[in-house]
XYZ file of C-alpha atoms in Angstrom:
710
model
C -90.193 12.798 101.652
C -87.342 14.215 99.572
C -87.241 14.400 95.850
C -83.263 14.571 95.689
C -81.414 15.080 92.521
C -77.487 14.950 92.508
C -74.906 15.274 89.963
C -71.239 14.932 90.082
C -68.175 15.161 87.771
C -64.298 15.118 87.968
C -63.073 18.765 87.806
C -59.380 19.139 88.030
C -57.991 17.526 91.076
C -61.444 17.261 92.938
C -64.844 15.991 92.440
C -67.584 18.723 92.017
C -71.060 17.688 93.104
C -74.436 19.534 92.723
C -77.370 18.408 94.863
C -80.976 19.833 95.455
C -84.356 18.751 96.816
C -83.380 17.792 100.356
C -82.512 21.273 102.033
C -84.449 24.585 102.019
C -87.341 23.270 100.032
C -89.341 26.373 100.276
C -86.794 28.411 98.529
C -87.505 28.865 94.736
C -84.121 27.387 94.128
C -81.613 25.746 96.487
C -78.289 24.016 95.642
C -75.544 22.650 97.586
C -72.334 22.461 95.691
C -69.419 20.692 96.979
C -65.865 20.651 95.723
C -63.372 18.383 97.629
C -64.763 18.797 101.152
C -65.989 22.462 100.780
C -69.657 22.871 100.587
C -71.753 25.973 99.929
C -75.478 26.198 100.078
C -77.032 28.783 97.648
C -80.877 29.643 98.042
C -82.642 31.822 95.675
C -86.025 33.552 96.174
C -87.798 36.217 93.953
C -90.937 38.212 94.264
C -93.822 37.394 91.832
C -94.658 41.197 91.289
C -92.430 44.127 91.073
C -92.934 47.040 93.549
C -95.158 49.823 92.009
C -93.119 52.606 90.425
C -89.856 50.489 90.713
C -87.402 51.663 88.145
C -84.457 49.335 88.750
C -83.715 45.694 89.064
C -83.431 44.991 92.941
C -81.014 42.019 92.970
C -79.406 41.392 96.362
C -76.548 38.841 96.911
C -75.320 37.861 100.235
C -72.263 35.569 100.810
C -71.838 34.188 104.410
C -68.810 32.263 105.897
C -69.938 30.280 108.879
C -66.985 29.691 111.463
C -68.396 26.240 112.110
C -67.539 25.427 108.536
C -63.794 25.041 109.390
C -64.505 23.933 112.955
C -63.855 27.180 114.530
C -65.402 29.598 117.171
C -65.749 33.258 116.132
C -63.678 35.656 118.118
C -64.955 38.593 120.013
C -67.148 39.142 122.965
C -70.356 37.909 121.296
C -69.110 34.727 119.856
C -71.142 34.808 116.786
C -70.808 35.945 113.122
C -71.181 39.741 113.000
C -71.137 42.142 110.156
C -69.700 40.932 106.846
C -66.072 40.561 106.615
C -64.107 42.042 103.600
C -63.772 38.551 102.166
C -67.605 37.964 102.364
C -68.356 41.521 100.897
C -65.856 40.994 98.049
C -67.255 37.424 97.294
C -70.751 38.757 97.362
C -69.708 41.211 94.674
C -68.122 38.348 92.710
C -71.392 36.537 92.560
C -73.412 39.631 91.795
C -71.301 41.045 88.808
C -71.783 38.070 86.389
C -75.178 37.147 87.079
C -76.809 40.665 87.066
C -76.570 41.293 83.287
C -78.220 37.779 82.607
C -81.575 38.504 83.846
C -84.096 39.153 81.135
C -84.274 42.887 80.310
C -87.286 44.647 81.804
C -87.282 42.106 85.021
C -87.659 44.274 87.922
C -88.970 41.789 90.532
C -86.990 41.540 93.772
C -84.454 38.732 93.737
C -82.475 37.460 96.786
C -79.421 35.223 96.501
C -77.948 33.812 99.732
C -74.798 31.649 99.790
C -73.664 30.045 102.874
C -70.402 28.219 103.463
C -71.318 25.037 105.344
C -68.100 23.247 105.213
C -64.266 24.279 104.257
C -61.571 21.783 103.798
C -59.014 24.583 103.935
C -57.897 23.453 100.393
C -60.524 24.540 98.037
C -61.679 28.317 98.145
C -65.561 28.536 98.832
C -65.715 31.651 96.846
C -65.753 29.635 93.455
C -67.969 27.073 94.819
C -70.467 29.746 95.977
C -70.541 31.178 92.405
C -71.286 27.706 91.116
C -73.923 27.069 93.615
C -75.762 30.426 93.028
C -75.624 29.814 89.203
C -77.205 26.419 89.536
C -79.811 27.709 92.222
C -80.854 30.432 89.812
C -80.927 28.127 86.718
C -83.385 25.735 88.756
C -85.587 28.430 90.239
C -87.767 29.200 87.414
C -86.624 32.977 87.542
C -86.083 34.389 84.073
C -82.312 34.061 84.077
C -80.312 33.569 80.938
C -77.661 31.515 82.503
C -76.143 29.268 83.644
C -72.599 30.628 84.370
C -69.615 28.886 85.435
C -66.566 30.101 87.468
C -62.966 29.057 88.074
C -59.730 30.326 89.569
C -56.436 30.203 87.895
C -52.975 30.398 88.830
C -49.830 30.747 86.809
C -46.579 29.012 87.624
C -43.471 28.531 85.295
C -45.440 29.443 82.217
C -48.244 26.868 83.079
C -52.005 27.834 83.897
C -53.055 26.041 87.102
C -56.953 25.342 87.633
C -58.202 26.168 91.067
C -54.948 26.329 92.935
C -55.285 25.541 96.702
C -56.007 28.208 99.163
C -52.422 28.022 100.668
C -51.065 28.700 97.110
C -53.068 31.873 96.925
C -52.472 33.258 100.484
C -49.922 35.991 100.986
C -49.199 35.912 97.098
C -46.536 38.568 97.060
C -44.311 36.389 99.303
C -44.383 33.506 96.753
C -42.442 34.644 93.549
C -43.263 31.467 91.719
C -46.816 32.035 91.686
C -47.627 34.959 89.512
C -51.451 35.069 89.213
C -54.620 34.811 91.108
C -57.285 35.273 88.576
C -61.125 34.605 88.866
C -63.274 34.315 85.692
C -66.966 33.550 85.230
C -68.917 33.205 82.168
C -71.486 31.594 80.059
C -71.289 28.857 77.356
C -70.325 31.514 74.902
C -68.787 34.504 76.570
C -66.729 35.601 79.545
C -68.918 37.797 81.868
C -66.464 38.870 84.675
C -62.790 38.883 85.459
C -61.081 39.740 88.791
C -57.410 39.297 89.264
C -54.001 39.916 91.162
C -51.120 39.655 89.020
C -47.248 39.873 88.951
C -46.491 41.993 85.874
C -47.992 39.500 83.235
C -47.845 40.429 79.623
C -51.183 41.296 77.868
C -50.833 37.825 75.976
C -50.309 35.977 79.135
C -53.255 37.519 80.868
C -55.476 36.968 77.826
C -54.350 33.251 77.633
C -55.332 32.881 81.281
C -58.755 34.223 80.788
C -59.145 31.855 77.575
C -57.906 28.925 79.696
C -60.500 29.736 82.568
C -63.319 30.025 80.114
C -62.334 26.585 78.638
C -62.223 24.941 82.034
C -65.834 26.255 83.228
C -67.548 24.495 80.153
C -68.031 21.096 81.866
C -69.368 23.082 84.939
C -71.905 24.616 82.895
C -72.791 21.230 81.276
C -73.265 19.860 84.789
C -75.651 22.555 85.816
C -77.637 22.020 82.794
C -77.907 18.336 83.539
C -78.941 19.153 87.075
C -81.683 21.546 85.649
C -83.101 18.932 83.115
C -84.079 16.889 86.231
C -84.727 19.445 88.868
C -85.694 22.795 87.368
C -89.063 24.346 88.119
C -91.442 25.733 85.486
C -90.186 29.103 84.105
C -91.813 32.117 85.708
C -94.295 33.608 83.165
C -92.706 36.945 82.465
C -93.012 38.920 79.338
C -90.549 41.878 78.876
C -92.867 45.097 78.778
C -93.286 46.682 75.476
C -92.858 50.525 75.826
C -91.995 51.263 72.256
C -94.837 53.501 71.869
C -93.847 55.537 74.998
C -90.279 55.649 73.815
C -91.527 57.134 70.630
C -93.191 59.805 72.464
C -90.093 60.557 74.628
C -87.878 60.713 71.631
C -89.884 62.942 69.691
C -90.327 65.382 72.745
C -86.655 65.551 73.834
C -84.069 64.066 71.413
C -82.911 67.438 70.223
C -82.518 68.818 73.751
C -80.859 65.704 74.801
C -78.380 65.500 72.217
C -77.410 69.271 72.805
C -76.983 68.405 76.485
C -74.610 65.466 75.730
C -72.552 67.853 73.355
C -71.627 69.970 76.569
C -67.999 68.739 77.641
C -68.048 70.013 81.248
C -69.701 67.330 83.561
C -71.628 69.680 85.876
C -73.086 71.687 82.884
C -73.900 68.513 81.020
C -75.597 66.939 84.068
C -77.750 70.186 84.527
C -78.659 70.266 80.782
C -79.571 66.469 80.709
C -81.817 67.070 83.840
C -83.409 70.122 82.207
C -84.042 67.941 78.998
C -85.624 65.259 81.161
C -87.820 67.829 82.936
C -88.915 69.177 79.583
C -89.734 65.840 78.350
C -91.807 64.919 81.340
C -93.768 68.192 81.254
C -94.909 67.220 77.744
C -96.448 63.845 78.908
C -99.753 62.949 79.702
C -100.717 61.854 83.326
C -101.073 58.244 82.102
C -97.621 58.315 80.484
C -95.995 59.879 83.617
C -97.389 57.032 85.656
C -95.864 54.378 83.338
C -93.555 52.265 85.160
C -91.395 52.124 81.950
C -90.769 55.793 81.803
C -87.469 55.685 83.543
C -86.451 52.869 81.013
C -87.480 55.008 78.004
C -85.592 57.912 79.225
C -82.447 55.854 79.726
C -82.826 54.349 76.267
C -82.900 57.786 74.872
C -79.904 58.879 76.530
C -78.054 55.694 75.650
C -78.810 55.806 71.982
C -77.482 59.334 71.689
C -74.276 58.516 73.524
C -73.653 55.144 71.960
C -74.644 55.755 68.429
C -72.616 58.966 67.974
C -69.438 57.396 69.435
C -69.615 54.220 67.055
C -70.504 56.225 63.956
C -68.256 59.255 64.397
C -65.570 58.168 66.961
C -66.141 61.197 68.973
C -66.978 61.149 72.444
C -69.256 63.370 74.641
C -66.299 65.489 75.907
C -64.865 65.851 72.602
C -62.006 63.260 72.628
C -61.510 60.301 70.320
C -61.685 56.751 71.494
C -57.948 56.435 72.416
C -56.995 59.587 74.249
C -56.614 59.892 77.910
C -57.892 62.996 79.653
C -55.429 65.839 80.755
C -53.416 64.834 83.813
C -51.982 66.893 86.615
C -49.813 65.216 89.391
C -48.452 66.782 92.582
C -46.506 64.782 95.235
C -45.617 65.947 98.716
C -48.249 68.457 99.278
C -49.216 67.675 102.677
C -46.559 68.935 105.411
C -47.136 66.466 108.262
C -47.916 63.118 106.465
C -45.427 60.687 105.677
C -46.185 60.885 102.059
C -48.967 62.251 99.885
C -49.972 62.935 96.225
C -52.803 64.632 94.530
C -53.680 62.826 91.204
C -56.072 64.672 88.788
C -57.192 63.121 85.344
C -59.928 65.228 83.831
C -62.756 65.524 86.167
C -61.512 62.619 88.447
C -59.242 63.506 91.358
C -57.833 61.504 94.337
C -55.881 62.816 97.180
C -54.025 59.904 98.372
C -52.009 59.717 101.803
C -49.474 57.151 102.913
C -48.777 56.426 106.523
C -45.699 54.313 107.696
C -46.312 52.255 110.883
C -44.656 49.656 112.991
C -45.538 45.824 113.459
C -47.978 46.983 115.983
C -50.038 48.567 113.274
C -50.412 45.273 111.078
C -54.009 44.170 110.645
C -54.865 40.683 112.125
C -57.460 39.132 109.813
C -59.570 36.132 111.278
C -60.307 33.978 108.172
C -61.763 30.468 108.039
C -58.361 29.250 106.877
C -56.727 30.762 110.018
C -55.476 34.118 111.160
C -52.918 36.046 109.397
C -51.397 39.576 109.397
C -51.412 42.110 106.738
C -48.692 44.993 106.555
C -50.292 46.559 103.576
C -53.598 48.401 103.938
C -55.402 50.448 101.249
C -58.736 52.382 102.277
C -60.875 54.082 99.600
C -63.386 56.844 100.495
C -65.965 58.186 98.147
C -67.703 61.105 99.885
C -71.055 62.619 98.317
C -69.250 65.994 97.438
C -66.979 64.203 95.040
C -70.005 64.133 92.612
C -71.701 67.215 93.634
C -74.210 65.610 95.610
C -75.593 65.601 99.180
C -76.099 62.374 101.059
C -75.470 60.509 104.251
C -71.945 59.799 105.115
C -71.681 56.214 106.617
C -69.063 53.562 106.822
C -67.541 52.141 103.789
C -70.131 50.195 101.559
C -69.682 47.345 99.042
C -68.589 49.753 96.441
C -65.846 51.363 98.603
C -64.599 48.057 99.753
C -64.532 46.572 96.114
C -62.661 49.730 94.811
C -60.140 49.836 97.589
C -59.428 46.108 97.079
C -58.937 46.599 93.383
C -56.346 49.312 94.000
C -54.561 47.135 96.809
C -54.172 44.250 94.343
C -52.688 46.610 91.695
C -50.220 48.071 93.991
C -49.237 45.214 96.475
C -47.516 43.370 93.541
C -44.647 46.120 93.498
C -44.034 46.423 97.268
C -40.760 45.465 98.613
C -40.522 42.310 100.876
C -41.303 42.769 104.560
C -37.727 41.713 105.530
C -36.358 44.527 103.323
C -38.880 47.200 104.421
C -40.181 46.251 107.808
C -42.971 48.763 108.045
C -46.782 48.582 107.993
C -47.897 50.692 105.041
C -51.464 52.327 105.081
C -52.553 54.086 102.010
C -55.887 56.133 102.187
C -57.504 57.368 98.803
C -59.849 60.389 99.545
C -61.685 60.724 96.354
C -62.359 64.515 95.872
C -63.734 64.568 92.401
C -65.170 61.718 90.321
C -66.178 61.351 86.735
C -64.836 58.156 85.625
C -62.602 55.442 87.356
C -61.784 56.697 90.607
C -60.261 53.425 91.540
C -57.541 53.835 88.871
C -57.110 57.226 90.252
C -56.418 55.625 93.531
C -53.756 53.340 91.925
C -51.859 56.034 90.289
C -52.141 58.487 93.464
C -51.245 55.449 95.839
C -48.109 54.587 93.655
C -46.906 58.370 93.824
C -47.852 58.687 97.576
C -45.847 55.522 98.573
C -42.978 56.923 96.592
C -43.208 60.196 98.194
C -43.115 58.343 101.633
C -39.852 56.783 100.669
C -41.320 53.206 99.925
C -38.845 51.436 97.611
C -41.483 50.313 95.067
C -40.136 47.984 92.417
C -41.902 50.151 89.837
C -44.459 52.743 89.345
C -47.948 51.460 88.749
C -50.730 53.260 86.836
C -54.266 52.230 85.805
C -56.811 53.153 83.254
C -60.488 52.117 82.645
C -61.538 50.781 79.222
C -65.237 51.061 78.060
C -67.049 49.262 75.162
C -70.128 50.219 73.080
C -71.416 47.194 71.123
C -74.214 47.746 68.662
C -76.864 45.136 67.510
C -75.180 44.923 64.113
C -71.836 43.953 65.719
C -70.003 47.330 65.295
C -68.286 48.508 68.337
C -65.996 50.982 69.923
C -63.503 50.426 72.599
C -62.948 53.645 74.690
C -59.915 54.519 76.777
C -60.312 56.286 80.098
C -64.081 56.299 80.125
C -66.312 58.953 81.719
C -69.027 58.214 84.383
C -71.864 58.464 81.630
C -69.842 56.081 79.334
C -69.599 53.531 82.332
C -73.333 54.107 83.076
C -74.537 53.792 79.381
C -71.967 51.638 77.992
C -71.499 47.987 77.827
C -68.272 47.117 79.757
C -66.103 48.361 82.515
C -62.597 47.061 82.021
C -59.924 48.227 84.358
C -56.320 47.488 83.786
C -53.464 48.366 86.174
C -49.653 47.698 85.797
C -46.102 48.886 85.388
C -44.114 49.370 82.244
C -43.170 45.578 82.564
C -46.709 44.217 82.783
C -50.141 43.874 84.331
C -50.644 43.775 88.177
C -54.432 43.819 88.150
C -57.372 43.180 85.759
C -61.042 43.721 86.413
C -63.845 43.269 83.788
C -67.536 43.786 84.348
C -69.985 43.615 81.344
C -73.614 44.361 80.856
C -74.297 42.358 77.834
C -74.098 38.517 77.235
C -70.221 38.535 77.082
C -67.596 39.864 74.775
C -65.296 38.171 72.181
C -61.620 37.440 72.591
C -60.972 39.835 69.685
C -62.672 42.821 71.704
C -60.756 41.793 74.859
C -57.345 41.856 72.897
C -58.136 45.326 71.656
C -59.063 46.520 75.004
C -55.926 45.233 76.513
C -53.728 46.845 73.774
C -55.493 50.175 74.217
C -55.282 50.019 77.968
C -51.485 49.336 77.633
C -50.957 52.514 75.523
C -53.107 54.405 77.976
C -51.145 53.091 80.888
C -47.846 53.886 79.279
C -49.071 57.453 78.790
C -50.266 57.912 82.500
C -46.792 56.529 83.626
C -44.966 59.082 81.697
C -47.223 62.008 83.265
C -46.465 60.530 86.559
C -42.800 60.255 86.206
C -42.631 64.008 85.529
C -43.749 64.545 89.157
C -41.779 61.708 90.870
C -39.835 59.130 88.907
C -38.623 57.084 91.952
C -39.081 56.736 95.806
C -37.577 59.570 97.895
C -34.284 58.591 99.511
C -35.186 60.261 102.886
C -38.284 59.639 104.997
C -40.461 62.347 106.404
C -39.124 63.907 109.587
C -42.301 62.550 111.321
C -42.177 59.006 110.153
C -40.761 56.333 112.234
C -37.422 54.707 111.609
C -37.206 51.016 111.994
C -34.117 48.934 112.710
C -34.189 45.171 112.574
C -32.230 42.709 114.259
C -32.273 38.829 114.742
C -31.874 37.320 118.102
C -31.655 33.368 118.862
C -35.078 32.001 119.319
C -33.737 30.577 122.690
C -33.130 34.009 123.844
C -36.765 35.476 123.011
C -37.892 34.693 126.443
C -35.094 36.571 128.117
C -35.758 39.724 125.771
C -39.375 39.640 126.749
C -38.845 38.824 130.518
C -41.454 37.526 132.927
C -44.829 38.975 132.068
C -43.176 41.363 129.627
C -41.211 42.985 132.319
C -37.908 43.152 130.417
C -39.119 44.472 127.142
C -41.319 47.181 128.850
C -38.251 48.306 130.528
C -36.509 48.580 127.232
C -39.284 50.581 125.708
C -39.464 52.947 128.752
C -35.706 53.544 128.882
C -35.081 53.901 125.249
C -38.329 55.533 124.090
C -38.552 53.275 121.099
C -41.212 50.831 119.914
C -40.041 47.228 120.238
C -41.704 44.354 118.393
C -40.500 40.510 118.371
C -41.983 37.816 116.684
C -41.748 34.051 117.094
C -38.741 33.597 114.439
C -36.551 36.136 116.645
C -36.879 39.022 114.332
C -36.886 42.224 116.404
C -38.212 45.464 114.978
C -37.235 48.540 116.763
C -39.036 51.792 115.771
C -38.642 55.462 116.647
C -38.273 58.849 114.776
C -35.092 59.279 117.066
C -31.973 57.368 115.993
C -30.651 57.719 119.541
C -33.588 55.861 120.912
C -33.277 53.165 118.233
C -29.698 52.701 119.259
C -30.274 52.607 122.844
C -32.885 49.870 122.450
C -30.740 47.905 120.160
C -27.814 47.951 122.631
C -30.045 46.863 125.592
C -31.406 43.931 123.418
C -28.034 43.049 122.138
C -26.390 43.029 125.655
C -29.181 40.385 126.724
C -28.759 37.977 123.777
C -25.225 38.429 122.942
C -22.296 36.431 124.603
C -19.308 38.275 126.013
C -16.104 37.721 124.054
C -12.905 36.817 125.929
C -10.117 39.361 125.228
C -12.658 42.258 124.663
C -12.889 45.511 126.710
C -16.075 46.406 128.322
C -17.492 49.392 130.388
C -19.023 48.190 133.621
C -20.319 49.222 136.841
C -19.147 48.208 140.413
C -22.078 46.549 142.075
C -20.314 44.870 145.048
C -17.138 45.050 146.988
C -15.664 42.161 149.050
C -12.469 41.307 150.570
C -10.980 39.595 147.604
C -11.996 41.742 144.916
C -15.230 43.540 143.424
C -17.992 42.260 141.237
C -18.602 44.487 138.188
C -21.758 44.376 135.998
C -20.129 44.630 132.593
C -22.409 43.040 129.896
C -26.081 43.441 130.284
C -27.258 41.730 133.463
C -24.097 39.713 133.540
C -21.517 40.305 136.433
C -17.870 39.204 136.795
C -15.267 39.271 139.406
C -12.207 41.566 139.320
C -9.807 39.910 141.681
C -7.976 42.270 144.183
C -4.734 41.511 142.258
C -6.299 42.635 139.054
C -7.342 46.092 139.992
C -4.257 48.096 140.099
C -0.530 47.262 139.393
C 0.237 47.777 143.094
C -0.625 45.819 146.102
C -3.964 46.965 147.879
C -4.968 46.336 151.404
C -8.582 46.321 150.387
C -10.430 46.827 147.016
C -12.485 49.624 148.758
C -9.186 51.593 148.875
C -9.708 52.521 145.104
C -13.398 51.523 144.428
C -16.736 52.133 145.531
C -20.140 50.688 144.538
C -21.650 52.479 141.543
C -18.389 53.496 140.335
C -17.947 53.033 136.437
C -14.750 51.264 135.387
C -13.216 49.595 132.305
C -12.467 45.837 132.518
C -11.141 43.362 130.094
C -12.681 39.725 129.956
C -9.835 37.467 130.820
C -11.928 34.194 130.477
C -13.768 31.807 132.619
C -12.591 29.550 135.519
C -13.481 25.926 135.684
C -16.856 26.692 137.106
C -17.993 29.116 134.372
C -17.298 32.102 136.464
C -16.360 35.336 134.743
C -12.723 36.524 135.367
C -12.146 40.356 134.678
C -9.165 42.697 134.929
C -8.977 46.430 135.480
C -5.230 47.070 135.593
C -4.616 45.945 131.850
C -6.876 48.672 130.724
C -6.178 52.461 130.784
C -9.167 53.625 132.943
C -8.893 57.030 131.512
C -9.389 56.048 127.648
C -10.767 52.510 128.001
C -7.649 51.378 125.611
C -5.293 48.588 126.592
C -2.737 49.932 128.989
C 0.942 50.102 127.784
C 2.909 46.973 128.276
C 5.531 48.884 130.434
C 2.729 49.364 132.884
C 1.166 46.041 132.767
C 1.761 43.481 135.603
């Protein structure tokens, strides 16, 4: 019934297995990849014909984590998987980015790649397994795919690179100072295709070494996929890339001069209008048959690309007049919004981000429900890219894959310099509103985010800046690496290489390419140019704000932390939360307490914080013998008075300890509700508290003079 093919190998500490032929046999390609006990099924289907008039490659990648894979039931009311989580969206992008450039040029048939996590051993992250499964499924499907690719994750501990570190090693990375890197690399046999990383101030050489190490480690994975394909691959789909050289010749003759003049305009809006006009002029000169040609869009793009690319490589001059290493003019403002906790406006050329920081309490932490368990995050970064930022109209919806991906890149770059939660017990939310865009708004979010947090008083370890690099690689091997790329250079170039970091080193690196890989020499040059660009930007940022402000905004909460014994937590919370609610109501402060006994008290009002602190302290602390306390008479009896003097603790002031004279009855001088000063004399054999009033000056609360003592 089944024509199963199964291949295995030892990879690092685990066994990697690829199998096909048993499940999802109607898909064009289906592979289940297993690493340890983590299994991911990848299924590939593709249309046999392109849609008429379609002028782009419609590749769709989905990655789904099923809760049953880890033996869990989804949370929420419906108890089933709903919209993609951030992790699922980011992993789908990870898979998409290295495979997209490897489809044969001109192939515009719809392709669907679906990766489903079937089993998760909580040790091996399924994202790498999914990338390998997707590569294998594409390789055996018959689709015109110039792979396969392999993928690996790399850690960095004590100067040593670690292949595929465990999930727990990568979780909450900034709380693990010994682990300095979370790097994902995907590539072919000959070249690196994609890099994504979270780093802790690595040098350029250390980062390049990690990428090289990863590329070496994926070679046996690629060999395993080829071995599987030799036994299980379907016949290659008969596809011939369309020849539109004749149409291109017509387009070039009709509009090269106008297009070249358009690209010579430095202002983006004017240049965009001129390019559009040149396109219109070209189309007006074409016949009806040429206008209906499905390759017209490709011909126009090829003309634009040849003009932009060729001139840069030959002359070193770019469309906005810069050379290859110059960063656009930068303007920085901090603290421009009066009611926010922190704000910054970062402008680099025609790219601008308004970035705002809000400080919250423990209640504002984000609870993340992941396959490997629930955890909390006290640092949030949200990136918004409205249509007006590029002068367009369009629907305004929730964040898409691009917004989530760009926001996560900025998050990775900035979280490396955050203070430890124990040192700065705030939840930090950074929101980047992109108000203008013409090249690398994610790096503008990094720069603006760093400034915004410093404006809010967050004690960052160092300022962080980011810059986007580009590449133009010609067929003859000549190339140019571009610093601080424009939108057109990103669109028509061969590489988007984003590097963020401090003066000390790199905190995040992301690379996407549109060709079949780049060499280590090109990557080394890109890293060197990026470092120069980063240092320049950090210098410009330092002119506006060189360190975090010492004072918080008047509208930001103040947070005081205290440690209580774990056996006292129940007393602080009270039955059904009664005690802690009373503390909040009476003090006006927010109070959070965790299982370790760490209490966070938050309020813009210092008096509210102190009142809540005192109330909690009175619950958890023990009264000290010989110390004077202020108390309240709660009950009067024949032999003395009971005084509430320490939280809910009462003690007896014997009638002989009220005054230095004989009293007929305590009510002669005391009444219920009266405030008095008492000294804790000690405890009797049964643990009862013994108090004295007569040894304390009731007017001052100080010890009475010895001459007056009984």
